[in-house]
Coordinates of C-alpha atoms in Angstrom, one line a residue:
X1 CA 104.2 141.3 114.0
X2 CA 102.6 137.6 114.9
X3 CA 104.4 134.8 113.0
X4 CA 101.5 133.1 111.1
X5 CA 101.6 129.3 111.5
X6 CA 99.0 127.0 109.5
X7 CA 97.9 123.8 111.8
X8 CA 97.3 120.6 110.0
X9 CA 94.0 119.7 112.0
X10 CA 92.7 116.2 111.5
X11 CA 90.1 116.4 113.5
X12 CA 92.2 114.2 116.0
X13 CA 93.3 115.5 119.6
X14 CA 96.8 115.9 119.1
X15 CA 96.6 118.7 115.8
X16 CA 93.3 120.3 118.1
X17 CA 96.2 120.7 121.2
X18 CA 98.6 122.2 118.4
X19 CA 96.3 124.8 118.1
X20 CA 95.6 125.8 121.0
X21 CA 99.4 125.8 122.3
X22 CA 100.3 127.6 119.5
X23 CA 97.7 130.4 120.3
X24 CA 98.5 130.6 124.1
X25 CA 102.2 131.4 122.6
X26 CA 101.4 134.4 120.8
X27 CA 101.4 133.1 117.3
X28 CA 98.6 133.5 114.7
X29 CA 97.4 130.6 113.8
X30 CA 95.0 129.0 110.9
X31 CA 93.4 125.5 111.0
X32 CA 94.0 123.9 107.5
X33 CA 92.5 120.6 107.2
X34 CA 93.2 118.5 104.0
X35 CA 91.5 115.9 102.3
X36 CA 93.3 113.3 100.4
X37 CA 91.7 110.8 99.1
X38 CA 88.2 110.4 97.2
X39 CA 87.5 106.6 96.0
X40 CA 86.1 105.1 99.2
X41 CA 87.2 101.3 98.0
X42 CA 88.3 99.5 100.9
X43 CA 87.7 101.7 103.6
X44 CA 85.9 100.1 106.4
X45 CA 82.6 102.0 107.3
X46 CA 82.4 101.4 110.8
X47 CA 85.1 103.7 111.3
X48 CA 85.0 107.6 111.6
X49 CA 85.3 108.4 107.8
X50 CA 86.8 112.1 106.7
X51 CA 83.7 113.9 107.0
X52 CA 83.5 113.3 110.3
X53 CA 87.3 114.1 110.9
X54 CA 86.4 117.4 109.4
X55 CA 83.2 118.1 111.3
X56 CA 85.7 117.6 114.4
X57 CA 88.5 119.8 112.9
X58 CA 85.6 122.8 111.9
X59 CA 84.3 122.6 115.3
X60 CA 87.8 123.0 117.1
X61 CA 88.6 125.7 115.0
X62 CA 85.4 127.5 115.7
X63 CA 86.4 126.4 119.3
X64 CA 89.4 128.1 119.6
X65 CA 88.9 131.2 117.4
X66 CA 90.8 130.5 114.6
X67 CA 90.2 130.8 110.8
X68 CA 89.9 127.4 109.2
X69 CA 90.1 126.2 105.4
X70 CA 89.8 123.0 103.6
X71 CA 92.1 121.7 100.7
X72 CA 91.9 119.5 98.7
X73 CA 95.4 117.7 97.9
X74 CA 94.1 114.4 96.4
X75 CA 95.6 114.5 92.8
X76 CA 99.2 115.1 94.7
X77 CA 98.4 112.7 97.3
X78 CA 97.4 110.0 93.8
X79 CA 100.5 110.6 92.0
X80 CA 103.1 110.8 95.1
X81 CA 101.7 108.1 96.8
X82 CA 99.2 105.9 95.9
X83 CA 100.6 105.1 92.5
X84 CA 104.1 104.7 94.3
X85 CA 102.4 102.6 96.6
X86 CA 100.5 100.3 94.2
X87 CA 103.4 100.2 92.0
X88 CA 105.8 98.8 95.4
X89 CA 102.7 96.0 96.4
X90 CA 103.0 94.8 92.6
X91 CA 106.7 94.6 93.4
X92 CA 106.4 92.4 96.3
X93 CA 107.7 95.2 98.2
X94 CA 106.1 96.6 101.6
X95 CA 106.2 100.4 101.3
X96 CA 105.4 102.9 104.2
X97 CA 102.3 105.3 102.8
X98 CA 102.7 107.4 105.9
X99 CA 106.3 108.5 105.6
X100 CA 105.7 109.3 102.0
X101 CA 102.5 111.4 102.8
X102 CA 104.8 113.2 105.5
X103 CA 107.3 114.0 103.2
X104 CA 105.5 114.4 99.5
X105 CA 102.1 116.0 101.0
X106 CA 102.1 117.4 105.0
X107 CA 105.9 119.3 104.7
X108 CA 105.4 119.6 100.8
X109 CA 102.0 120.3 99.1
X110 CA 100.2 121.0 102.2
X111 CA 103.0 123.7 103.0
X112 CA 102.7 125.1 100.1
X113 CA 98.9 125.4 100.4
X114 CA 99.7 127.1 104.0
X115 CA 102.5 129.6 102.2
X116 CA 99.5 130.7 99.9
X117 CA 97.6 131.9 103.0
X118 CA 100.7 134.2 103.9
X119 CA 101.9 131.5 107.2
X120 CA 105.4 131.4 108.1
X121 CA 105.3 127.7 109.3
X122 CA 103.1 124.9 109.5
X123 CA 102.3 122.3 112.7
X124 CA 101.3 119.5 113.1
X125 CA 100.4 117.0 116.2
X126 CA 103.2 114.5 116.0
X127 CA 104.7 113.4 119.0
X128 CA 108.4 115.1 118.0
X129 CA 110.4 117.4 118.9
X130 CA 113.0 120.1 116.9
X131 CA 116.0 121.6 118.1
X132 CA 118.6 124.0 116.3
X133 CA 121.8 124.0 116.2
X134 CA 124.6 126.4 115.0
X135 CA 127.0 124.8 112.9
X136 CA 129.4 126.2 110.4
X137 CA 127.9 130.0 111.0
X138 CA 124.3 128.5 110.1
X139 CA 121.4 126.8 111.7
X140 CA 121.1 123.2 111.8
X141 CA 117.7 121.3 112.8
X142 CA 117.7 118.0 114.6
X143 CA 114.4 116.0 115.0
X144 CA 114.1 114.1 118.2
X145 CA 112.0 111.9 119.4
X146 CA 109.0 112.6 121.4
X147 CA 109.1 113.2 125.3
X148 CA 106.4 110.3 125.6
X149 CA 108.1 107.4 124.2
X150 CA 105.1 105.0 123.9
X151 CA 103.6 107.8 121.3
X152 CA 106.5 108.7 120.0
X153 CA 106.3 109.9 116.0
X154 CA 109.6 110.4 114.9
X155 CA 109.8 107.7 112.5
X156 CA 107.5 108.6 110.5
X157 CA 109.3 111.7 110.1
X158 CA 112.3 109.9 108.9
X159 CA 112.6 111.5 105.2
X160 CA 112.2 114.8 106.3
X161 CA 114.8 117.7 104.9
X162 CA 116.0 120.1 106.5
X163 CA 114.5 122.8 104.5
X164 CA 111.2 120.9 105.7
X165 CA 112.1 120.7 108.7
X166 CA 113.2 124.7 109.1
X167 CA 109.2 125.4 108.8
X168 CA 107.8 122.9 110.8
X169 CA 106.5 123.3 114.5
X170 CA 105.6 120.6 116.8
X171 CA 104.2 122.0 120.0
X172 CA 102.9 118.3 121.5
X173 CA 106.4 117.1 121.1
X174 CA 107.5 117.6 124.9
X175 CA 104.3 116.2 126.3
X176 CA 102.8 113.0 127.2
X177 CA 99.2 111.8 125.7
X178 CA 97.4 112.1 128.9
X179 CA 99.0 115.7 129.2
X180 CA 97.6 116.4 125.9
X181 CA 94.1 115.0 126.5
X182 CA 94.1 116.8 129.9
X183 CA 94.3 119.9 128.5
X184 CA 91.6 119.1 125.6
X185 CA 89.9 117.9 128.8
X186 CA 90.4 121.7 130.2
X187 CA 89.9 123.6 127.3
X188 CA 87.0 121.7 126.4
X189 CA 87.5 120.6 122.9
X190 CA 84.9 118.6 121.0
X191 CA 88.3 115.7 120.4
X192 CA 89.4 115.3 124.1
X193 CA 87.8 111.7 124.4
X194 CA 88.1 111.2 120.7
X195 CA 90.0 107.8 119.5
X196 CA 93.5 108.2 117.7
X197 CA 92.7 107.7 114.2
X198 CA 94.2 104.4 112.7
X199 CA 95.1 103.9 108.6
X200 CA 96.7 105.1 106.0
X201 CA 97.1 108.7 106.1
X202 CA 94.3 110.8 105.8
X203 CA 92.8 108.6 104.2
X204 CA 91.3 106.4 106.8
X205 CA 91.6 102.6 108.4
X206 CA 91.3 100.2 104.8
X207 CA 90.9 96.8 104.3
X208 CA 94.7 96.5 102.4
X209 CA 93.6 93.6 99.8
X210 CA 90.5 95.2 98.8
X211 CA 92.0 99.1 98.8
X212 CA 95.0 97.3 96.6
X213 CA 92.2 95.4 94.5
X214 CA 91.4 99.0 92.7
X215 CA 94.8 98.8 90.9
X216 CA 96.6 95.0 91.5
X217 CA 94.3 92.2 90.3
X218 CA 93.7 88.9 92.0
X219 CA 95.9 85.9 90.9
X220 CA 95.6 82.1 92.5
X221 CA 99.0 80.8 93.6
X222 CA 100.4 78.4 96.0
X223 CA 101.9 78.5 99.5
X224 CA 104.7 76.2 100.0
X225 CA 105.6 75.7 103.7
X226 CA 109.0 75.7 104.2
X227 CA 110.5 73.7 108.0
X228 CA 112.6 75.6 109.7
X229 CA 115.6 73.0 109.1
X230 CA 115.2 73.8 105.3
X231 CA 116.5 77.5 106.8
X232 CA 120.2 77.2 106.2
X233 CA 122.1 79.8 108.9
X234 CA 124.4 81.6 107.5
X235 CA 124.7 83.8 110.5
X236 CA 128.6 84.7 110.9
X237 CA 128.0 87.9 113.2
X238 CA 131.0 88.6 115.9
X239 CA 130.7 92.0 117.4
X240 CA 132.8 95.0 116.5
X241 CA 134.4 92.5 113.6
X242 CA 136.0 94.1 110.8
X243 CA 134.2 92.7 107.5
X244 CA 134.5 92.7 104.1
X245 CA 132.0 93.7 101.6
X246 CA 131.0 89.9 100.9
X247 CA 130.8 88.6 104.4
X248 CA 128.4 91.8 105.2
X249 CA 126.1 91.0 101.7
X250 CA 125.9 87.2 103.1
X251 CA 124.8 88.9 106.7
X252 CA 122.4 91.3 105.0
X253 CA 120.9 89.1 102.8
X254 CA 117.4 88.1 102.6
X255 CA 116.8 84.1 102.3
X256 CA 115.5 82.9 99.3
X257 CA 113.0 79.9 98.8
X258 CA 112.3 77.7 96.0
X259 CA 109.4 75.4 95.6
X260 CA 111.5 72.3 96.3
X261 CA 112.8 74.1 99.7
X262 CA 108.9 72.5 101.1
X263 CA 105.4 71.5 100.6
X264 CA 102.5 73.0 99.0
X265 CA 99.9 73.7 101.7
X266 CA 97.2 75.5 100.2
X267 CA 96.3 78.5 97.9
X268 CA 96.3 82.4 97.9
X269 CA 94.6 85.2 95.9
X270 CA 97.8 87.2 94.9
X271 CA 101.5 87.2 96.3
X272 CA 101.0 91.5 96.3
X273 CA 98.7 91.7 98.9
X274 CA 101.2 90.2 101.5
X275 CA 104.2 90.9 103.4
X276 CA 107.2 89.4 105.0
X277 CA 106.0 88.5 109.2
X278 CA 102.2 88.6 108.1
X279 CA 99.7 85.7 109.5
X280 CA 96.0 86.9 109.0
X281 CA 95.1 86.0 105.3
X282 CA 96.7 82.8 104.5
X283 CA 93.7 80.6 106.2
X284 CA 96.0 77.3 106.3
X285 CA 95.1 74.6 108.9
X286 CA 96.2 71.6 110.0
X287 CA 99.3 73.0 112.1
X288 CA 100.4 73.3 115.4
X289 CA 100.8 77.1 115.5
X290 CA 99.8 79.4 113.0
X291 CA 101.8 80.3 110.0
X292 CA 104.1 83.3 108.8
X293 CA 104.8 84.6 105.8
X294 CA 108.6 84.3 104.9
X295 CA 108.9 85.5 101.6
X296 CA 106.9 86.2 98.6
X297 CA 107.6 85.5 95.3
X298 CA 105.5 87.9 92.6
X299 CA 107.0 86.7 89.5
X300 CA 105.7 83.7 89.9
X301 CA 103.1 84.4 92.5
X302 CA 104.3 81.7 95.1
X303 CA 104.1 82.6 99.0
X304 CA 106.4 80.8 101.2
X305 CA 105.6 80.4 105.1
X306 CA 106.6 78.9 107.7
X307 CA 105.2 77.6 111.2
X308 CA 105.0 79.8 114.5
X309 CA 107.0 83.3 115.6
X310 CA 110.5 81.7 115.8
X311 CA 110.6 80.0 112.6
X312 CA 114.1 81.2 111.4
X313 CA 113.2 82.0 108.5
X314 CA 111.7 84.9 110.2
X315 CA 114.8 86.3 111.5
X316 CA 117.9 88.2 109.5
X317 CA 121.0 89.8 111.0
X318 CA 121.1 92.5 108.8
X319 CA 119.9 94.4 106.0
X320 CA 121.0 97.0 102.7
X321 CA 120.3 100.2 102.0
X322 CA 121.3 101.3 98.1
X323 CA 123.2 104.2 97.8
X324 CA 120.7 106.2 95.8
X325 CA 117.5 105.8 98.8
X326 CA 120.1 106.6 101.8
X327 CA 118.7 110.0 103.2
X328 CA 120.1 112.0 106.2
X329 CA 118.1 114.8 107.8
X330 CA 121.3 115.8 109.1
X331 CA 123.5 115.6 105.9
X332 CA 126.7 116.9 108.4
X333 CA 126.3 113.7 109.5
X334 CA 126.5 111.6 106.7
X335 CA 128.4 108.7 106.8
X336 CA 131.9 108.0 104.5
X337 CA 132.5 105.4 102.0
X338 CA 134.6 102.6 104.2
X339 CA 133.4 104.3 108.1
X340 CA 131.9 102.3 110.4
X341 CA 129.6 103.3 113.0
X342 CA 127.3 102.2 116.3
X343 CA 123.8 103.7 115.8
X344 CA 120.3 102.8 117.0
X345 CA 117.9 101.4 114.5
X346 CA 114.7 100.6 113.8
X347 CA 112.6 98.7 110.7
X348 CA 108.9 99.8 112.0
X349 CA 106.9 101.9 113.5
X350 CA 106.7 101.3 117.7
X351 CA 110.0 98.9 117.3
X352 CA 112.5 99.4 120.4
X353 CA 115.6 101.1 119.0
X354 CA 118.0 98.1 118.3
X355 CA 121.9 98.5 118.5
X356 CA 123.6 97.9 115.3
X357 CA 126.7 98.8 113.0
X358 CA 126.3 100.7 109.9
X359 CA 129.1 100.6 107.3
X360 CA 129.2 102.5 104.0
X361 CA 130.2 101.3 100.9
X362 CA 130.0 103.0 97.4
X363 CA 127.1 101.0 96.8
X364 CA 125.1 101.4 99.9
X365 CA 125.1 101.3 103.6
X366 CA 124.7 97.7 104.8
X367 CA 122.7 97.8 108.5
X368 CA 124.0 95.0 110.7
X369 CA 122.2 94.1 114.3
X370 CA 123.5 93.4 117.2
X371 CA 120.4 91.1 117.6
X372 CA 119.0 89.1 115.2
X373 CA 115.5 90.9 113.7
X374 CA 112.1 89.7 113.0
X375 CA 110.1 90.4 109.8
X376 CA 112.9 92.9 108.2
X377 CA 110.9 93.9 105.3
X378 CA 111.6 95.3 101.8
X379 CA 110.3 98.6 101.0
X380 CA 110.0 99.5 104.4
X381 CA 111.9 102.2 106.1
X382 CA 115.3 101.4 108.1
X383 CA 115.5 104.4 110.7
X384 CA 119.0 105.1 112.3
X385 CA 119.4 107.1 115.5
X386 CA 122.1 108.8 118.1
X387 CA 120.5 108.2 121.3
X388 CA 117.2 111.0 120.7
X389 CA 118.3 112.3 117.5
X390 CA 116.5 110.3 114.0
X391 CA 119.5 111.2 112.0
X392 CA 118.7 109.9 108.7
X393 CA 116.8 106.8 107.3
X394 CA 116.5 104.8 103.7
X395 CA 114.3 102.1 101.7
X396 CA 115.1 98.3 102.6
X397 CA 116.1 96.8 99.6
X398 CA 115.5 93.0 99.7

């Protein structure tokens, strides 16, 4: 009997490929497409909006002879990530909505909306790749990354489990893009020249301030420009140094600004709708190169920034990961409490992997580069791999 597998079909050219790779392999396979969002606040119109994602996943479906189904995942996609997400801006924190809809809704709800339809596994078009492995008489599931490494998706994979990860399929995993839209081009699906969607997660390309406006409101507060000699270094990194836990806080730290540290330069709707590295949005003249953000200050709504890319105030040697948001999709892995070791590590989407040295305290797992790092951001995700393999990943603190 066929294994049934559910695709998650966006209506982009990567999920339409799934499909068809999936059917040339002998599976049985069902296009599920599923909306997430209603409140159209913020999105920009001049982009493909869902309806016409789902007119493009209906008609590769009908394309490819496969059933197809809409769902509607909304409330779950309000309460396990919007509200999360709203709730981390008003913070002052940068959170990732696209791991969390991976996690909470695509390998969660959306699986559990595929199980309903009797399917075995669900796939999706990320550029990823799963391998199993026996160990201790059971199976084990890596996630690598992606043969084409300018597309390649594992990242936002990073939260994954591996009971998640036991059902999941990704059959464009071991190919390039232009492998993948050649054979759209060949099977002559309705996406093969479509563009690669851009925004939040099913839910489309947003203006952030505006999108945020529904829940955070608008507050006038000041930037205060802060000159990179007001940036004390505090930079003791040596490689393969053994540290104590107070020499690796000082290294992980964040820097932190007070009003007196500069000069007030001009004004700002909100400190929540900004994040660490940004320059659109502050529309301050009178400088030489543009400015940065450096730090934001919601309690008392102040942005600090500073002037061009290598203001050091952009640039940390480290960062901390609490105990309690540490997760490893390959718990055999995990890490004891005094180890050290070398991993690969990244703080963003499309960052090169960037040597560094984790060490593991009771209270959390500070991350310390080999390299000093630009616009390390809290609420983001810190991703740590072995060579290929995205072994486990957790929330920036500060």
């Amino acid at each position: 009997m066929k294994k049934k597998v559910a695709v998650g079909l966006s209506g982009g050219v990567d999920s339409s490929v799934a499909a068809v790779l999936l059917k040339k392999q002998g599976f049985d396979v069902t296009g599920l497409f599923m909306r997430n969002w209603h409140d159209t606040t913020g999105l920009l119109h001049s982009d493909c909006h869902w309806e016409d994602d789902l007119m493009f996943a209906e008609m590769v479906a009908k394309k490819t002879g496969i059933p197809f189904h809409v769902v509607d995942l909304s409330d779950q996609y309000s309460k396990k990530v919007a509200e999360y997400m709203f709730s981390e801006y008003e913070k002052g924190r940068t959170p990732n909505p696209d791991i969390l809809c991976n996690k909470e809704i695509k390998f969660d709800s959306f699986a559990e909306e595929a199980r309903k339809l009797g399917c075995d596994y669900i796939a999706t078009g990320h550029y990823c790749r799963k391998e199993v492995i026996e160990h201790a008489g059971s199976a084990t599931f890596s996630l690598l990354a992606g043969k084409d490494k300018n597309k390649d998706q594992s990242y936002f994979l990073c939260q994954l489990s591996q009971d998640q990860l036991a059902i999941a399929l990704f059959p464009v995993g071991g190919l390039t893009k232009n492998e993948v839209r050649k054979i759209a081009e060949d099977e002559k699906l309705p996406t093969a020249r479509r563009k690669d969607s851009q925004g939040l997660c099913f839910v489309g390309k947003v203006h952030l301030p505006t999108f945020l406006r529904q829940k955070l409101e608008s507050k006038e507060g000041d930037i205060i420009q802060i000159p990179a000699n007001m940036v004390f270094d505090h930079d003791i990194y040596r490689e393969n140094m053994d540290w104590d836990e107070n020499q690796l806080r000082l290294l992980s730290a964040p820097y932190h600004f007070q009003p007196s540290s500069g000069r007030y330069v001009g004004k700002h709707h909100g400190a929540h709708f900004f994040t660490v590295g940004q320059r659109k949005g502050l529309n301050v003249g009178g400088f030489r190169e543009p400015l940065f953000v450096l730090a934001t200050d919601t309690k008392n709504n102040i942005i600090y920034a500073g002037e061009g890319q290598s203001h050091p105030g952009l640039h940390r040697r480290g960062l901390f990961v609490k105990a309690e948001d540490i997760h490893w999709i390959r718990p055999d892995m995990k890490i004891k409490n005094g180890e050290k070791r070398h991993y690969q590590v990244r703080v963003r989407y499309r960052q090169p992997l960037q040597k560094a040295e984790l060490f593991c305290t009771d209270k959390g797992i500070y991350i310390i580069f080999n390299n000093l790092q630009r616009g390390i951001t809290p609420g983001q995700f810190a991703a740590w791999y072995d060579e290929e393999e995205l072994l486990g990943s957790g929330i920036i603190h500060e």
